[in-house]
CSV table of C-alpha atoms and ligand atoms in Angstrom, one decimal:
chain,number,residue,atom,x,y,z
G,1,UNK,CA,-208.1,-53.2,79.5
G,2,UNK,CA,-211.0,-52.1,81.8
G,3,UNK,CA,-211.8,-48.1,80.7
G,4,UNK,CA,-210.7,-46.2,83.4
G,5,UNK,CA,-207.3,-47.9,82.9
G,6,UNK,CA,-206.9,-47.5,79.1
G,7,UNK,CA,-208.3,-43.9,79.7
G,8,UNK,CA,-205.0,-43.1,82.3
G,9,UNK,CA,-202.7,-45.0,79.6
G,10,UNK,CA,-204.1,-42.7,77.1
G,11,UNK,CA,-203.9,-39.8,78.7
G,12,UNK,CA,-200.4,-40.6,80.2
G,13,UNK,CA,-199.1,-41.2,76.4
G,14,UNK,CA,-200.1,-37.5,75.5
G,15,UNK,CA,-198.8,-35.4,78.3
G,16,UNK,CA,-202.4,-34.2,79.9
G,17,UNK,CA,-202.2,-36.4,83.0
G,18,UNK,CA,-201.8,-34.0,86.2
G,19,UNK,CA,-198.1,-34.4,87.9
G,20,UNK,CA,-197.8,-36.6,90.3
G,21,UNK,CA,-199.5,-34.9,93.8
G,22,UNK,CA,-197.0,-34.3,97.1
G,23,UNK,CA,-199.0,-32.3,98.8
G,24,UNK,CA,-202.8,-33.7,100.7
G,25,UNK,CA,-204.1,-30.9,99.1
G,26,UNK,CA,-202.7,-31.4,95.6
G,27,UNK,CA,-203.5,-35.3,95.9
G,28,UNK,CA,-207.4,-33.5,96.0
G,29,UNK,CA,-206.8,-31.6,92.7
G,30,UNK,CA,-205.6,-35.0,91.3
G,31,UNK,CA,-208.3,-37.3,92.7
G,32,UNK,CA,-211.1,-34.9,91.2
G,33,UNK,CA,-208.9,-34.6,88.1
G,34,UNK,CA,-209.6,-38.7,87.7
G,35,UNK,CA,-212.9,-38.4,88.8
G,36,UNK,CA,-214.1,-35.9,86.2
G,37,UNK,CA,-212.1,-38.0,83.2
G,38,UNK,CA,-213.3,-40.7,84.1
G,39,UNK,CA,-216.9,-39.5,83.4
G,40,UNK,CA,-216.0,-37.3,80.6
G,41,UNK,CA,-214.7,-40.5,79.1
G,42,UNK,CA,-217.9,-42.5,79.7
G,43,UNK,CA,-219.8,-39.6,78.1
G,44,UNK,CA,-217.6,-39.6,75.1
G,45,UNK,CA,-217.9,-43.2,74.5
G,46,UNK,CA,-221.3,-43.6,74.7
G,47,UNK,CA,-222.0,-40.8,72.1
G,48,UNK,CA,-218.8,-41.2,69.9
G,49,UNK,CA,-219.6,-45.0,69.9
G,50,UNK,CA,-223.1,-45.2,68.8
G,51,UNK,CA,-222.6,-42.2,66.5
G,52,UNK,CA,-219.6,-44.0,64.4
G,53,UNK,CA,-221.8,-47.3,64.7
G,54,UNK,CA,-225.2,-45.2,62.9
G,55,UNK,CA,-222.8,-44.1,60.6
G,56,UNK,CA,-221.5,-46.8,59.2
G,57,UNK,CA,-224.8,-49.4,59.7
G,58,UNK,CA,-227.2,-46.7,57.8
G,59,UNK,CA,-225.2,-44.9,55.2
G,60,UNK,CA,-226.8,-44.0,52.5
G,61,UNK,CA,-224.9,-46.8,50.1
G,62,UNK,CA,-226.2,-44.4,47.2
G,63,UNK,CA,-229.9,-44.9,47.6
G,64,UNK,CA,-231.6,-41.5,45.6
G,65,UNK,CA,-231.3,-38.5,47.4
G,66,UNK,CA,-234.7,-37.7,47.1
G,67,UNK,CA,-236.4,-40.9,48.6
G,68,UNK,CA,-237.4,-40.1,52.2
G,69,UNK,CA,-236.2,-42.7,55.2
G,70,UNK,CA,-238.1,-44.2,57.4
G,71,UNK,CA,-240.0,-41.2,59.5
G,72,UNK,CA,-239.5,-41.9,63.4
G,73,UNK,CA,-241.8,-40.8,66.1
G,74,UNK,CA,-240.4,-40.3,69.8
G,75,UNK,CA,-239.8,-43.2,72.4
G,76,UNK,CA,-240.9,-42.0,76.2
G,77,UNK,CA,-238.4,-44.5,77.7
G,78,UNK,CA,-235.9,-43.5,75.6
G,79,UNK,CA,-235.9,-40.2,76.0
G,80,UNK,CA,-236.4,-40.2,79.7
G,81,UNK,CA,-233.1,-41.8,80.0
G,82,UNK,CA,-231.2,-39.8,78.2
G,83,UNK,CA,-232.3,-36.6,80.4
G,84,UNK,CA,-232.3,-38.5,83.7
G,85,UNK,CA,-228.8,-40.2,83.0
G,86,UNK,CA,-227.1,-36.7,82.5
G,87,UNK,CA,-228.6,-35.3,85.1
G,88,UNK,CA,-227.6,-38.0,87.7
G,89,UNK,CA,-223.9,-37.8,85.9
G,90,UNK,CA,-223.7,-34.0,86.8
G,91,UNK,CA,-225.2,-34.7,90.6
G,92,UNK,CA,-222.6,-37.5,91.1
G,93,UNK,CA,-219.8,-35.1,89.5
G,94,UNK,CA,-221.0,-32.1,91.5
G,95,UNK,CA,-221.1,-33.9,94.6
G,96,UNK,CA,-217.6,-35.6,94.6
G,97,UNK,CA,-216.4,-31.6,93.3
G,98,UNK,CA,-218.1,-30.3,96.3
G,99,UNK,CA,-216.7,-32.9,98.3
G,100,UNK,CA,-213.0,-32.3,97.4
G,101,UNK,CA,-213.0,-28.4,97.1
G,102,UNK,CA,-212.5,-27.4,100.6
G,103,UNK,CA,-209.4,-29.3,101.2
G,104,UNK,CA,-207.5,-28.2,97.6
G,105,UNK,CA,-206.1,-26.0,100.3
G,106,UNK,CA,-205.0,-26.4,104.0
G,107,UNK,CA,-205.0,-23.3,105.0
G,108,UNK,CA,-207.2,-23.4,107.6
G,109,UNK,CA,-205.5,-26.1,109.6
G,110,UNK,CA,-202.9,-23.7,110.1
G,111,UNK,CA,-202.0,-23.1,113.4
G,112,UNK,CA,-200.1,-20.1,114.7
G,113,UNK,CA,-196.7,-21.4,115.1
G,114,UNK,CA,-196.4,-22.8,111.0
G,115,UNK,CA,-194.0,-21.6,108.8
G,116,UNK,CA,-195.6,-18.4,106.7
G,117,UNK,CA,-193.6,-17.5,103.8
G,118,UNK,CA,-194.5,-14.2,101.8
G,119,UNK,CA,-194.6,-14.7,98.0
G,120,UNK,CA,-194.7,-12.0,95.8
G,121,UNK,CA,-195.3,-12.1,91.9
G,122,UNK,CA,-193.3,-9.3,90.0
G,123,UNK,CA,-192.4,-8.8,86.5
G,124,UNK,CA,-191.1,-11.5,86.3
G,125,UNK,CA,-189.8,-13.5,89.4
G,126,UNK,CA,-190.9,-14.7,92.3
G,127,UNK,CA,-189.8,-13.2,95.7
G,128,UNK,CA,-190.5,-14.9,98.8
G,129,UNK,CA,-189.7,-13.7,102.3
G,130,UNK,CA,-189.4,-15.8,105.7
G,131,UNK,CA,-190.2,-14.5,108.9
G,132,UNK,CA,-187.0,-13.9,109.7
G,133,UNK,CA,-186.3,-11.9,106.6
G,134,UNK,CA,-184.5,-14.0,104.2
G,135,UNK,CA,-185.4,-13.6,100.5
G,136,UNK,CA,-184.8,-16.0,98.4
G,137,UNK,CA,-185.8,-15.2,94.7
G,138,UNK,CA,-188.3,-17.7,92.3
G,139,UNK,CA,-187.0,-21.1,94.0
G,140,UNK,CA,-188.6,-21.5,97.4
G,141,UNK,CA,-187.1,-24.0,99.7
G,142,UNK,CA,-189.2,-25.6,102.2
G,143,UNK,CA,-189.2,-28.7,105.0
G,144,UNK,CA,-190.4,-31.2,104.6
G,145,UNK,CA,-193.0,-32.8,106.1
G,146,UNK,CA,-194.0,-29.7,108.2
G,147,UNK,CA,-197.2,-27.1,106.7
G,148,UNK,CA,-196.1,-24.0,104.5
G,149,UNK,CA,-198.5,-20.8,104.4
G,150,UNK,CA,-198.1,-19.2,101.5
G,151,UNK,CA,-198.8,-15.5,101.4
G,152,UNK,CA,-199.1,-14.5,98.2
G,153,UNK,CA,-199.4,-11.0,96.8
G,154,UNK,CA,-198.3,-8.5,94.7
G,155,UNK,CA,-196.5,-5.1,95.1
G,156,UNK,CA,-199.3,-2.2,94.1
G,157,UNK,CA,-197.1,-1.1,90.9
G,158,UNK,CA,-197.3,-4.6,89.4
G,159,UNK,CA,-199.7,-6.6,87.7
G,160,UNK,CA,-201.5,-9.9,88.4
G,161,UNK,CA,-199.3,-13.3,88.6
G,162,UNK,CA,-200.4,-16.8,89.5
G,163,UNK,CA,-198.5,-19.3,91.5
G,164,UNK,CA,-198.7,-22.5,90.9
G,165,UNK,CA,-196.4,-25.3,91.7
G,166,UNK,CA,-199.2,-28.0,90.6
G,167,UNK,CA,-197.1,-30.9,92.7
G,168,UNK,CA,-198.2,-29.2,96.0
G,169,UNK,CA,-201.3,-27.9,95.0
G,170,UNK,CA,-203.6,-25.6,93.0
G,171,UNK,CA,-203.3,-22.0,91.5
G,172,UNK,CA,-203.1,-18.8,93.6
G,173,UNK,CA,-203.5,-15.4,92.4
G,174,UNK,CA,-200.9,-13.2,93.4
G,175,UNK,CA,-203.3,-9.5,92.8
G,176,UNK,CA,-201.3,-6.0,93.9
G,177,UNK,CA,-202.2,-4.9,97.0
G,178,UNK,CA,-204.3,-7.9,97.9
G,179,UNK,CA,-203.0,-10.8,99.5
G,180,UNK,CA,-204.0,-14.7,98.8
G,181,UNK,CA,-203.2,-18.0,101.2
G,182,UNK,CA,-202.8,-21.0,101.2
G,183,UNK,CA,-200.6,-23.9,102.3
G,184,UNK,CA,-199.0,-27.4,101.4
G,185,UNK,CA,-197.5,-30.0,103.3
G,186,UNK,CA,-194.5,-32.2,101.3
G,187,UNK,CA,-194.7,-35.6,101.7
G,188,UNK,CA,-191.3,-36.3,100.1
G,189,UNK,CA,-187.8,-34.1,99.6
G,190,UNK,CA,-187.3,-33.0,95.9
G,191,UNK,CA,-187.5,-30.1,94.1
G,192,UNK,CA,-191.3,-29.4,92.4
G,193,UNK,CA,-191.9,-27.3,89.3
G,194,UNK,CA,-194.3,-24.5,89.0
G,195,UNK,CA,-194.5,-21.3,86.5
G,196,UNK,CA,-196.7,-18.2,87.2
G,197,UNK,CA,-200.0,-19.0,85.3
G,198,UNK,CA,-201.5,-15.3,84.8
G,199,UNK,CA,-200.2,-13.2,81.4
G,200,UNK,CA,-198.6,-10.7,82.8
G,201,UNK,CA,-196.2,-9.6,80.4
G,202,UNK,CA,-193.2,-10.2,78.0
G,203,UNK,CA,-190.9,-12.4,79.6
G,204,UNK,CA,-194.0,-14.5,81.3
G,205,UNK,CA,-193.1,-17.7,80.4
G,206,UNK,CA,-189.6,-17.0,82.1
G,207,UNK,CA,-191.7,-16.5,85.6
G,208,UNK,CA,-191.3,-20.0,86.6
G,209,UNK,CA,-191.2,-21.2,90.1
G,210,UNK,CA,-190.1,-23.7,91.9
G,211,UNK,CA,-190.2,-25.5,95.8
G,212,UNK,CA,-187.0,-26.7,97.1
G,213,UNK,CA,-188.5,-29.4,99.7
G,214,UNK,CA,-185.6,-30.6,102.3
G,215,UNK,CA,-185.8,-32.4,105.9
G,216,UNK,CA,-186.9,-30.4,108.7
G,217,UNK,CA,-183.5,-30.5,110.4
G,218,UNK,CA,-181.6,-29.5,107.2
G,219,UNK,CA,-184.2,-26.4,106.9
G,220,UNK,CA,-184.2,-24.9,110.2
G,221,UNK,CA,-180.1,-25.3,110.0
G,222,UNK,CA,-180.1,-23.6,106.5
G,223,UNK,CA,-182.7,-20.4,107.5
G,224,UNK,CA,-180.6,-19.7,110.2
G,225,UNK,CA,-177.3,-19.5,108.2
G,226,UNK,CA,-179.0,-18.2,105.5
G,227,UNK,CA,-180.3,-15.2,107.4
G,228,UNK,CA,-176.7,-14.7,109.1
G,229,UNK,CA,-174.9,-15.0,105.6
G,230,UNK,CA,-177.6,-12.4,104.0
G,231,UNK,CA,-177.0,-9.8,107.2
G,232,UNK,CA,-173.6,-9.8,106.6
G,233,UNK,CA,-173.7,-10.2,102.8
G,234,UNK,CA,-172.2,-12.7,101.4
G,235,UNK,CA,-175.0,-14.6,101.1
G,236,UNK,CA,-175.7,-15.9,96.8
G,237,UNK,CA,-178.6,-13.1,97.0
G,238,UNK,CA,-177.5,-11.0,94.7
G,239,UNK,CA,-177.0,-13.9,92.4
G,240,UNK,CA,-180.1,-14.8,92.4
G,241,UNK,CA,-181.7,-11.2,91.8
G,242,UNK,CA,-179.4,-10.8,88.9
G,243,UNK,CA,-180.9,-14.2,88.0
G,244,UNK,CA,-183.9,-13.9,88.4
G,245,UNK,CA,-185.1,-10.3,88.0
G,246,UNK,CA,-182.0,-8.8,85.6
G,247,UNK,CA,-181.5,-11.4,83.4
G,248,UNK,CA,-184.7,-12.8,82.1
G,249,UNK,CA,-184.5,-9.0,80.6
G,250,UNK,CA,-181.1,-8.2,80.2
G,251,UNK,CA,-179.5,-11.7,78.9
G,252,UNK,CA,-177.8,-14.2,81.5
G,253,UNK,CA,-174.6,-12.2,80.8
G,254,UNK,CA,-176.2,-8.9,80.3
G,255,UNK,CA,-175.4,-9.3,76.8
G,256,UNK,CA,-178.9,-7.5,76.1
G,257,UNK,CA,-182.1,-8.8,75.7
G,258,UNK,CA,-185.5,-7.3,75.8
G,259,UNK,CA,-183.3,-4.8,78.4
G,260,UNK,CA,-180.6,-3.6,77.1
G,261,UNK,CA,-176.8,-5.2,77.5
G,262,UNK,CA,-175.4,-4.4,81.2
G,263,UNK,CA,-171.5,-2.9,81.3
G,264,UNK,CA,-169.1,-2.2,83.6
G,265,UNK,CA,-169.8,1.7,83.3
G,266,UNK,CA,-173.6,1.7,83.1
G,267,UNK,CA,-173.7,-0.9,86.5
G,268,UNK,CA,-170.9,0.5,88.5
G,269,UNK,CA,-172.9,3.2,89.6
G,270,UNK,CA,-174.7,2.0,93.2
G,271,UNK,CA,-177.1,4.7,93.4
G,272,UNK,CA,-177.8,5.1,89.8
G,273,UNK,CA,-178.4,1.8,90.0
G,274,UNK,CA,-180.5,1.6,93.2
G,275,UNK,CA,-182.8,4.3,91.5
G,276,UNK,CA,-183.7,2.7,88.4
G,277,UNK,CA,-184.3,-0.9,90.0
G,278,UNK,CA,-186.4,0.5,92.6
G,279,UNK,CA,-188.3,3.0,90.5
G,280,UNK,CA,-188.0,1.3,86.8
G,281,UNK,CA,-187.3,3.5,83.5
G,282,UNK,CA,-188.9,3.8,80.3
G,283,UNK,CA,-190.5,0.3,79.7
G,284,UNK,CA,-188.6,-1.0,82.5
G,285,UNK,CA,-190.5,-2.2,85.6
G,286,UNK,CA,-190.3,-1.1,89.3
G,287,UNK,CA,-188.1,-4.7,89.7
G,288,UNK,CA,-186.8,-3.6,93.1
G,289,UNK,CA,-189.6,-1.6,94.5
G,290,UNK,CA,-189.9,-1.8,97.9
G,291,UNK,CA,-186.4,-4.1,98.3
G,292,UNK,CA,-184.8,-3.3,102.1
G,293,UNK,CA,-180.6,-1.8,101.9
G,294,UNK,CA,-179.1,-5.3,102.4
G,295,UNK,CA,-181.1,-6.4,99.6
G,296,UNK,CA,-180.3,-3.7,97.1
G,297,UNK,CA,-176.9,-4.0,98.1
G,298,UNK,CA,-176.6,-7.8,97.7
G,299,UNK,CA,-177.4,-7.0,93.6
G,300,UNK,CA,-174.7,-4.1,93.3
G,301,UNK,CA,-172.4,-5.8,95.0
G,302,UNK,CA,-172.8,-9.0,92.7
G,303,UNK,CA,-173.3,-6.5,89.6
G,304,UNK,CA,-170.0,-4.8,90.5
G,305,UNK,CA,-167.9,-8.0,90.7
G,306,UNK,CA,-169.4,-9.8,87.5
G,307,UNK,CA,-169.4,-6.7,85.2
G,308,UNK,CA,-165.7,-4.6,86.3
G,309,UNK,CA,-165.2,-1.5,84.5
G,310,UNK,CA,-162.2,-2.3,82.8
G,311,UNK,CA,-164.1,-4.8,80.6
G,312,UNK,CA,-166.5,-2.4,79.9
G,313,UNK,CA,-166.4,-3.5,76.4
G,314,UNK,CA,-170.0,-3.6,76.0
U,1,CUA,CU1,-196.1,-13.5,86.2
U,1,CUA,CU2,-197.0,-14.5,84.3
């Protein structure tokens, strides 16, 4: 098996290969991915070979400690090679990085009419917002085929997230108050896997991410129902906020996690709980800070209907 090859089999067999890249700009990240283990692996051969060959070949084979071995003086050509060699290693890497870098995102061949998609990291979901003010919460759904700008950013009372969905493309810092872009372009329908990639508290490893990518047709027909279902509220919003920003704290039934459990009598309450969502309590973060009426009310609503008072059992 010629290296390279036995290097990808390798590195397939342990999980450390990149995912496979459906995005021109991810399909960057993965080409300089190659490139670099590719000469990593040279360099590891070269000295792990040699080094095991020495080894073994002039071992002692117990000889007295105290006789000397043969005392080596310096070889020009030798050692010229093995400073030039690096160097032109690192020149060839650098190059091909330099080379790739620009495109790991396409932001700038955004034009003014592309999709732009707000994405905000909070403790711990994802919210994204299209133009047209749908939310959707940690799984973003996108067409296919067409360029996304990502927006991404954080609300000032949070703390830094990452995104990264590494199938369409590299990490993005999502900072408070600051705001990040970049963009992707699907080649294929599916639904890609990401996780925020910054420690930002707790339930961190719960912050995962994902892009929903359909055909073109079947998007535009879905944002525009989507926004008319969400306006008029029976839309699966408040599902999905329970989901995704309740019950990574609370339990998936509100049986009480980190959070404590949800009931009937402590959810019933709209403003009560409007207040603590938007403004957080105790160790609780601001989870709804900054969320629009129609949003606030999708969650109560849903909260209302899956936890009744009567069952209030606790
Ligand atoms: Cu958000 Cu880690």
């Amino acid at each position: 098996m010629p290296e390279p090859v036995a290097l990808a089999v390798l590195l397939a067999a342990t999980g450390l290969t990149p995912v496979t890249a459906e995005s021109p700009n991810a399909e960057r990240i993965a080409d300089l991915y190659w490139f670099v283990a590719f000469w990593a692996a040279i360099v590891l051969l070269a000295v792990a070979v040699p080094l095991t060959i020495f080894v073994v070949r002039y071992r002692s084979r117990g000889r007295d400690r105290t006789i000397e071995g043969p005392q080596v003086h310096g070889s020009t050509r030798l050692e010229i090679a093995w400073t030039l060699v690096p160097v032109a290693i690192l020149v060839i890497v650098a190059g091909f990085t330099f080379y790739k870098l620009p495109g790991i995102t396409l932001e700038d061949q955004a034009k003014a009419g592309d999709l732009r998609v707000r994405v905000e990291g909070r403790q711990f979901y994802w919210q994204y917002r299209y133009p047209n003010g749908v939310i959707q919460i940690d799984r973003l759904r996108a067409p296919q085929g067409r360029l996304v700008v990502l927006e991404i950013t954080a609300p000032l009372s949070d703390v830094n997230h990452s995104y990264w969905v590494p199938g369409v493309g590299g990490k993005f810092d999502a900072i408070p108050g600051q705001t990040t872009r970049t963009a992707f372009q699907a080649n294929d329908t599916g639904t890609f896997e990401g996780q925020c990639a910054e420690f930002c508290g707790i339930q961190h490893a719960q912050m995962l991410a994902s892009i929903e990518v359909v055909p073109p047709d079947e998007f535009d027909s879905w944002l525009q129902e989507e926004a008319a279902k969400q306006e008029s509220g029976d839309s699966d919003l408040g599902e999905t906020e329970f989901t995704g920003a309740c019950a990574k704290c609370h339990g998936m039934n509100g049986q009480g996690l980190i959070g404590p459990a949800f009931t009937g009598a402590s959810v019933s309450d709209e403003e009560a709980v409007a207040e603590v969502v938007r403004n957080g309590r105790g160790k609780m973060p601001a989870i709804g800070e900054g969320w629009d009426d129609r949003q606030m009310n999708a969650l109560t609503d849903y909260l209302k209907e899956r936890f009744p008072e009567e069952n209030s059992g606790g």
